[in-house]
């Protein structure tokens, strides 16, 4: 298959953007898969900051990081991703090369706890002011539940308003999939 599935495509964007020594954000830690990927990409001289509102998610991610001996490269916060700007030290803001979001609910967790359009859009806006040119924000949008469809619609409405001189916005989606297949919105900061 030449076309990448959604998650491999999202990961390829991160792999192209993040190098040894960079700062990266996992805005929705979940089970820690993206956290591990980012920790490997930033290397021993970089740092990953991870955010989740569920203690269970942070515990699962911490165990996964320990399994790969990567916990020293990561700092996890029991906070919403809309608090990124207040958590990340200002001297690191222009070093943030990538951020990833998996929007929806924690796989295997409480499906009533979901990301919300207000917090997600707020986090994206913060990142766009913090990141240097060339930084990328990757949003994997899971919209197979009613609140996910609301978040999808509001998020798409917002990203369409981002000035093309500030960032490029891409939507990567398989159009002939059933059951609300997830898709990627990628935002690359230009200036």
PDB file of C-alpha atoms in Angstrom:
ATOM      1  CA  UNK A   1       0.000   0.000   0.000  1.00  0.00           C
ATOM      2  CA  UNK A   2       1.469   3.341  -1.018  1.00  0.00           C
ATOM      3  CA  UNK A   3      -0.983   5.518   0.898  1.00  0.00           C
ATOM      4  CA  UNK A   4      -0.176   5.597   4.595  1.00  0.00           C
ATOM      5  CA  UNK A   5      -2.906   4.829   7.074  1.00  0.00           C
ATOM      6  CA  UNK A   6      -3.831   7.706   9.359  1.00  0.00           C
ATOM      7  CA  UNK A   7      -1.558   6.964  12.346  1.00  0.00           C
ATOM      8  CA  UNK A   8       1.548   6.120  10.278  1.00  0.00           C
ATOM      9  CA  UNK A   9       0.959   9.335   8.327  1.00  0.00           C
ATOM     10  CA  UNK A  10       0.688  11.328  11.566  1.00  0.00           C
ATOM     11  CA  UNK A  11       3.874   9.701  12.858  1.00  0.00           C
ATOM     12  CA  UNK A  12       5.721  10.422   9.603  1.00  0.00           C
ATOM     13  CA  UNK A  13       4.964  14.120  10.072  1.00  0.00           C
ATOM     14  CA  UNK A  14       6.427  14.002  13.585  1.00  0.00           C
ATOM     15  CA  UNK A  15       9.476  12.082  12.380  1.00  0.00           C
ATOM     16  CA  UNK A  16      10.141  14.708   9.713  1.00  0.00           C
ATOM     17  CA  UNK A  17       9.851  17.607  12.180  1.00  0.00           C
ATOM     18  CA  UNK A  18      11.504  16.420  15.409  1.00  0.00           C
ATOM     19  CA  UNK A  19      15.248  15.990  15.826  1.00  0.00           C
ATOM     20  CA  UNK A  20      17.629  15.225  18.685  1.00  0.00           C
ATOM     21  CA  UNK A  21      17.491  17.977  21.313  1.00  0.00           C
ATOM     22  CA  UNK A  22      14.074  19.348  20.337  1.00  0.00           C
ATOM     23  CA  UNK A  23      11.049  19.942  22.545  1.00  0.00           C
ATOM     24  CA  UNK A  24       7.805  18.126  21.665  1.00  0.00           C
ATOM     25  CA  UNK A  25       4.304  18.034  23.119  1.00  0.00           C
ATOM     26  CA  UNK A  26       1.973  15.086  23.525  1.00  0.00           C
ATOM     27  CA  UNK A  27      -1.206  17.046  24.120  1.00  0.00           C
ATOM     28  CA  UNK A  28      -3.310  13.941  24.853  1.00  0.00           C
ATOM     29  CA  UNK A  29      -1.050  11.325  26.441  1.00  0.00           C
ATOM     30  CA  UNK A  30      -3.624   8.534  26.433  1.00  0.00           C
ATOM     31  CA  UNK A  31      -1.902   5.164  26.636  1.00  0.00           C
ATOM     32  CA  UNK A  32       1.510   6.692  25.894  1.00  0.00           C
ATOM     33  CA  UNK A  33       2.215   5.411  22.381  1.00  0.00           C
ATOM     34  CA  UNK A  34       2.884   8.855  20.907  1.00  0.00           C
ATOM     35  CA  UNK A  35       4.762   9.853  24.055  1.00  0.00           C
ATOM     36  CA  UNK A  36       7.218   6.991  23.486  1.00  0.00           C
ATOM     37  CA  UNK A  37       7.605   7.925  19.811  1.00  0.00           C
ATOM     38  CA  UNK A  38       8.325  11.555  20.689  1.00  0.00           C
ATOM     39  CA  UNK A  39      10.742  10.582  23.480  1.00  0.00           C
ATOM     40  CA  UNK A  40      12.732   8.534  20.974  1.00  0.00           C
ATOM     41  CA  UNK A  41      12.713  11.396  18.454  1.00  0.00           C
ATOM     42  CA  UNK A  42      13.911  14.122  20.867  1.00  0.00           C
ATOM     43  CA  UNK A  43      16.745  11.894  22.062  1.00  0.00           C
ATOM     44  CA  UNK A  44      18.656  12.178  25.293  1.00  0.00           C
ATOM     45  CA  UNK A  45      19.108  15.948  24.983  1.00  0.00           C
ATOM     46  CA  UNK A  46      15.473  16.771  24.191  1.00  0.00           C
ATOM     47  CA  UNK A  47      12.283  16.833  26.232  1.00  0.00           C
ATOM     48  CA  UNK A  48       8.667  15.773  25.810  1.00  0.00           C
ATOM     49  CA  UNK A  49       5.877  17.416  27.779  1.00  0.00           C
ATOM     50  CA  UNK A  50       2.736  15.303  28.038  1.00  0.00           C
ATOM     51  CA  UNK A  51      -0.747  16.393  29.079  1.00  0.00           C
ATOM     52  CA  UNK A  52      -3.819  14.393  30.048  1.00  0.00           C
ATOM     53  CA  UNK A  53      -6.756  14.999  32.379  1.00  0.00           C
ATOM     54  CA  UNK A  54      -6.939  11.350  33.469  1.00  0.00           C
ATOM     55  CA  UNK A  55      -4.582   9.927  36.078  1.00  0.00           C
ATOM     56  CA  UNK A  56      -5.100   6.465  34.610  1.00  0.00           C
ATOM     57  CA  UNK A  57      -3.706   7.644  31.268  1.00  0.00           C
ATOM     58  CA  UNK A  58      -0.614   9.138  32.886  1.00  0.00           C
ATOM     59  CA  UNK A  59       0.020   5.947  34.849  1.00  0.00           C
ATOM     60  CA  UNK A  60      -0.239   3.794  31.710  1.00  0.00           C
ATOM     61  CA  UNK A  61       2.057   6.150  29.824  1.00  0.00           C
ATOM     62  CA  UNK A  62       4.580   6.176  32.666  1.00  0.00           C
ATOM     63  CA  UNK A  63       4.712   2.368  32.671  1.00  0.00           C
ATOM     64  CA  UNK A  64       5.196   2.332  28.895  1.00  0.00           C
ATOM     65  CA  UNK A  65       8.004   4.902  29.169  1.00  0.00           C
ATOM     66  CA  UNK A  66       9.689   2.836  31.902  1.00  0.00           C
ATOM     67  CA  UNK A  67       9.485  -0.241  29.694  1.00  0.00           C
ATOM     68  CA  UNK A  68      11.628   1.579  27.104  1.00  0.00           C
ATOM     69  CA  UNK A  69      13.722   3.445  29.717  1.00  0.00           C
ATOM     70  CA  UNK A  70      12.548   6.804  28.356  1.00  0.00           C
ATOM     71  CA  UNK A  71      10.912   8.346  31.444  1.00  0.00           C
ATOM     72  CA  UNK A  72      13.818  10.766  32.022  1.00  0.00           C
ATOM     73  CA  UNK A  73      13.051  12.462  28.684  1.00  0.00           C
ATOM     74  CA  UNK A  74       9.394  13.088  29.525  1.00  0.00           C
ATOM     75  CA  UNK A  75       7.482  15.239  31.979  1.00  0.00           C
ATOM     76  CA  UNK A  76       3.812  14.346  32.391  1.00  0.00           C
ATOM     77  CA  UNK A  77       1.121  16.713  33.667  1.00  0.00           C
ATOM     78  CA  UNK A  78      -2.336  15.923  35.004  1.00  0.00           C
ATOM     79  CA  UNK A  79      -3.704  18.958  33.209  1.00  0.00           C
ATOM     80  CA  UNK A  80      -5.723  19.832  30.156  1.00  0.00           C
ATOM     81  CA  UNK A  81      -3.823  20.632  26.988  1.00  0.00           C
ATOM     82  CA  UNK A  82      -5.306  24.127  27.082  1.00  0.00           C
ATOM     83  CA  UNK A  83      -2.779  24.882  29.854  1.00  0.00           C
ATOM     84  CA  UNK A  84       0.292  24.276  27.661  1.00  0.00           C
ATOM     85  CA  UNK A  85       1.382  27.902  27.591  1.00  0.00           C
ATOM     86  CA  UNK A  86       1.315  28.254  31.375  1.00  0.00           C
ATOM     87  CA  UNK A  87       3.163  24.957  31.967  1.00  0.00           C
ATOM     88  CA  UNK A  88       5.991  25.082  29.428  1.00  0.00           C
ATOM     89  CA  UNK A  89       8.742  27.490  30.557  1.00  0.00           C
ATOM     90  CA  UNK A  90       8.811  30.593  28.306  1.00  0.00           C
ATOM     91  CA  UNK A  91      12.470  30.040  27.387  1.00  0.00           C
ATOM     92  CA  UNK A  92      11.442  26.765  25.705  1.00  0.00           C
ATOM     93  CA  UNK A  93       8.507  28.082  23.688  1.00  0.00           C
ATOM     94  CA  UNK A  94      10.446  28.684  20.459  1.00  0.00           C
ATOM     95  CA  UNK A  95      12.051  25.239  20.721  1.00  0.00           C
ATOM     96  CA  UNK A  96       8.770  23.306  20.445  1.00  0.00           C
ATOM     97  CA  UNK A  97       9.037  21.587  17.064  1.00  0.00           C
ATOM     98  CA  UNK A  98       5.961  19.364  17.184  1.00  0.00           C
ATOM     99  CA  UNK A  99       2.755  18.604  19.036  1.00  0.00           C
ATOM    100  CA  UNK A 100       0.320  15.747  18.599  1.00  0.00           C
ATOM    101  CA  UNK A 101      -3.296  15.426  19.703  1.00  0.00           C
ATOM    102  CA  UNK A 102      -5.479  12.310  19.568  1.00  0.00           C
ATOM    103  CA  UNK A 103      -8.930  13.790  19.982  1.00  0.00           C
ATOM    104  CA  UNK A 104     -11.817  11.818  21.415  1.00  0.00           C
ATOM    105  CA  UNK A 105     -11.640   9.499  24.408  1.00  0.00           C
ATOM    106  CA  UNK A 106      -9.016   7.272  26.003  1.00  0.00           C
ATOM    107  CA  UNK A 107      -8.999   3.869  24.264  1.00  0.00           C
ATOM    108  CA  UNK A 108     -10.052   1.316  26.866  1.00  0.00           C
ATOM    109  CA  UNK A 109     -11.044   4.099  29.257  1.00  0.00           C
ATOM    110  CA  UNK A 110     -14.142   6.003  30.295  1.00  0.00           C
ATOM    111  CA  UNK A 111     -15.874   7.004  27.050  1.00  0.00           C
ATOM    112  CA  UNK A 112     -17.741   9.816  28.793  1.00  0.00           C
ATOM    113  CA  UNK A 113     -14.465  11.710  29.303  1.00  0.00           C
ATOM    114  CA  UNK A 114     -13.662  13.316  25.953  1.00  0.00           C
ATOM    115  CA  UNK A 115     -11.646  16.152  24.523  1.00  0.00           C
ATOM    116  CA  UNK A 116     -13.647  19.310  23.893  1.00  0.00           C
ATOM    117  CA  UNK A 117     -13.538  21.828  21.059  1.00  0.00           C
ATOM    118  CA  UNK A 118     -12.894  24.762  23.394  1.00  0.00           C
ATOM    119  CA  UNK A 119      -9.838  23.222  25.056  1.00  0.00           C
ATOM    120  CA  UNK A 120      -8.452  21.764  21.819  1.00  0.00           C
ATOM    121  CA  UNK A 121      -8.802  24.992  19.854  1.00  0.00           C
ATOM    122  CA  UNK A 122      -7.324  26.967  22.749  1.00  0.00           C
ATOM    123  CA  UNK A 123      -4.315  24.626  22.834  1.00  0.00           C
ATOM    124  CA  UNK A 124      -3.773  24.943  19.073  1.00  0.00           C
ATOM    125  CA  UNK A 125      -3.937  28.743  19.302  1.00  0.00           C
ATOM    126  CA  UNK A 126      -1.386  28.717  22.139  1.00  0.00           C
ATOM    127  CA  UNK A 127       0.960  26.453  20.208  1.00  0.00           C
ATOM    128  CA  UNK A 128       0.767  28.644  17.125  1.00  0.00           C
ATOM    129  CA  UNK A 129       2.036  31.592  19.169  1.00  0.00           C
ATOM    130  CA  UNK A 130       4.699  29.515  20.942  1.00  0.00           C
ATOM    131  CA  UNK A 131       6.239  27.421  18.150  1.00  0.00           C
ATOM    132  CA  UNK A 132       8.974  28.569  15.792  1.00  0.00           C
ATOM    133  CA  UNK A 133       8.476  28.592  12.017  1.00  0.00           C
ATOM    134  CA  UNK A 134       8.550  25.010  10.765  1.00  0.00           C
ATOM    135  CA  UNK A 135       6.821  23.684  13.884  1.00  0.00           C
ATOM    136  CA  UNK A 136       3.973  21.266  13.257  1.00  0.00           C
ATOM    137  CA  UNK A 137       0.752  20.472  15.089  1.00  0.00           C
ATOM    138  CA  UNK A 138      -0.781  17.096  14.257  1.00  0.00           C
ATOM    139  CA  UNK A 139      -4.388  16.434  15.238  1.00  0.00           C
ATOM    140  CA  UNK A 140      -5.766  12.922  14.852  1.00  0.00           C
ATOM    141  CA  UNK A 141      -9.517  13.429  14.926  1.00  0.00           C
ATOM    142  CA  UNK A 142     -11.636  10.539  16.164  1.00  0.00           C
ATOM    143  CA  UNK A 143     -15.233  11.530  15.481  1.00  0.00           C
ATOM    144  CA  UNK A 144     -17.172   8.294  15.828  1.00  0.00           C
ATOM    145  CA  UNK A 145     -19.173   9.541  18.803  1.00  0.00           C
ATOM    146  CA  UNK A 146     -21.611  12.488  19.116  1.00  0.00           C
ATOM    147  CA  UNK A 147     -19.274  14.815  21.039  1.00  0.00           C
ATOM    148  CA  UNK A 148     -16.463  13.900  18.631  1.00  0.00           C
ATOM    149  CA  UNK A 149     -18.587  15.070  15.723  1.00  0.00           C
ATOM    150  CA  UNK A 150     -19.174  18.414  17.450  1.00  0.00           C
ATOM    151  CA  UNK A 151     -15.445  18.790  18.122  1.00  0.00           C
ATOM    152  CA  UNK A 152     -14.631  17.817  14.524  1.00  0.00           C
ATOM    153  CA  UNK A 153     -16.982  20.434  13.102  1.00  0.00           C
ATOM    154  CA  UNK A 154     -15.774  23.256  15.333  1.00  0.00           C
ATOM    155  CA  UNK A 155     -12.133  22.350  14.813  1.00  0.00           C
ATOM    156  CA  UNK A 156     -12.476  22.313  11.026  1.00  0.00           C
ATOM    157  CA  UNK A 157     -14.334  25.611  11.148  1.00  0.00           C
ATOM    158  CA  UNK A 158     -11.482  27.105  13.227  1.00  0.00           C
ATOM    159  CA  UNK A 159      -8.521  25.807  11.189  1.00  0.00           C
ATOM    160  CA  UNK A 160     -10.051  27.144   7.987  1.00  0.00           C
ATOM    161  CA  UNK A 161      -9.734  30.644   9.483  1.00  0.00           C
ATOM    162  CA  UNK A 162      -5.978  30.394  10.191  1.00  0.00           C
ATOM    163  CA  UNK A 163      -4.195  32.957   8.025  1.00  0.00           C
ATOM    164  CA  UNK A 164      -2.303  31.148   5.264  1.00  0.00           C
ATOM    165  CA  UNK A 165       0.619  33.508   5.873  1.00  0.00           C
ATOM    166  CA  UNK A 166       0.839  32.181   9.438  1.00  0.00           C
ATOM    167  CA  UNK A 167       0.422  28.447   8.770  1.00  0.00           C
ATOM    168  CA  UNK A 168      -0.394  25.801   6.211  1.00  0.00           C
ATOM    169  CA  UNK A 169      -3.303  23.526   7.110  1.00  0.00           C
ATOM    170  CA  UNK A 170      -3.752  20.056   5.636  1.00  0.00           C
ATOM    171  CA  UNK A 171      -6.513  17.487   6.049  1.00  0.00           C
ATOM    172  CA  UNK A 172      -5.541  13.852   5.377  1.00  0.00           C
ATOM    173  CA  UNK A 173      -8.561  11.593   5.182  1.00  0.00           C
ATOM    174  CA  UNK A 174      -9.692   8.437   3.456  1.00  0.00           C
ATOM    175  CA  UNK A 175     -13.036   9.383   1.947  1.00  0.00           C
ATOM    176  CA  UNK A 176     -14.476   5.931   1.270  1.00  0.00           C
ATOM    177  CA  UNK A 177     -14.139   4.512   4.807  1.00  0.00           C
ATOM    178  CA  UNK A 178     -17.170   3.603   6.898  1.00  0.00           C
ATOM    179  CA  UNK A 179     -17.848   4.189  10.589  1.00  0.00           C
ATOM    180  CA  UNK A 180     -16.385   7.686  10.886  1.00  0.00           C
ATOM    181  CA  UNK A 181     -12.760   6.696  10.256  1.00  0.00           C
ATOM    182  CA  UNK A 182     -10.282   9.041  11.960  1.00  0.00           C
ATOM    183  CA  UNK A 183      -8.411  11.646   9.953  1.00  0.00           C
ATOM    184  CA  UNK A 184      -5.470  14.004  10.383  1.00  0.00           C
ATOM    185  CA  UNK A 185      -5.362  17.761  10.436  1.00  0.00           C
ATOM    186  CA  UNK A 186      -1.773  19.002  10.212  1.00  0.00           C
ATOM    187  CA  UNK A 187      -0.850  22.634  10.828  1.00  0.00           C
ATOM    188  CA  UNK A 188       2.646  23.743   9.856  1.00  0.00           C
ATOM    189  CA  UNK A 189       3.651  27.138  11.182  1.00  0.00           C
ATOM    190  CA  UNK A 190       5.174  29.437   8.564  1.00  0.00           C
ATOM    191  CA  UNK A 191       5.811  32.583  10.611  1.00  0.00           C
TER     192      UNK A 191
END
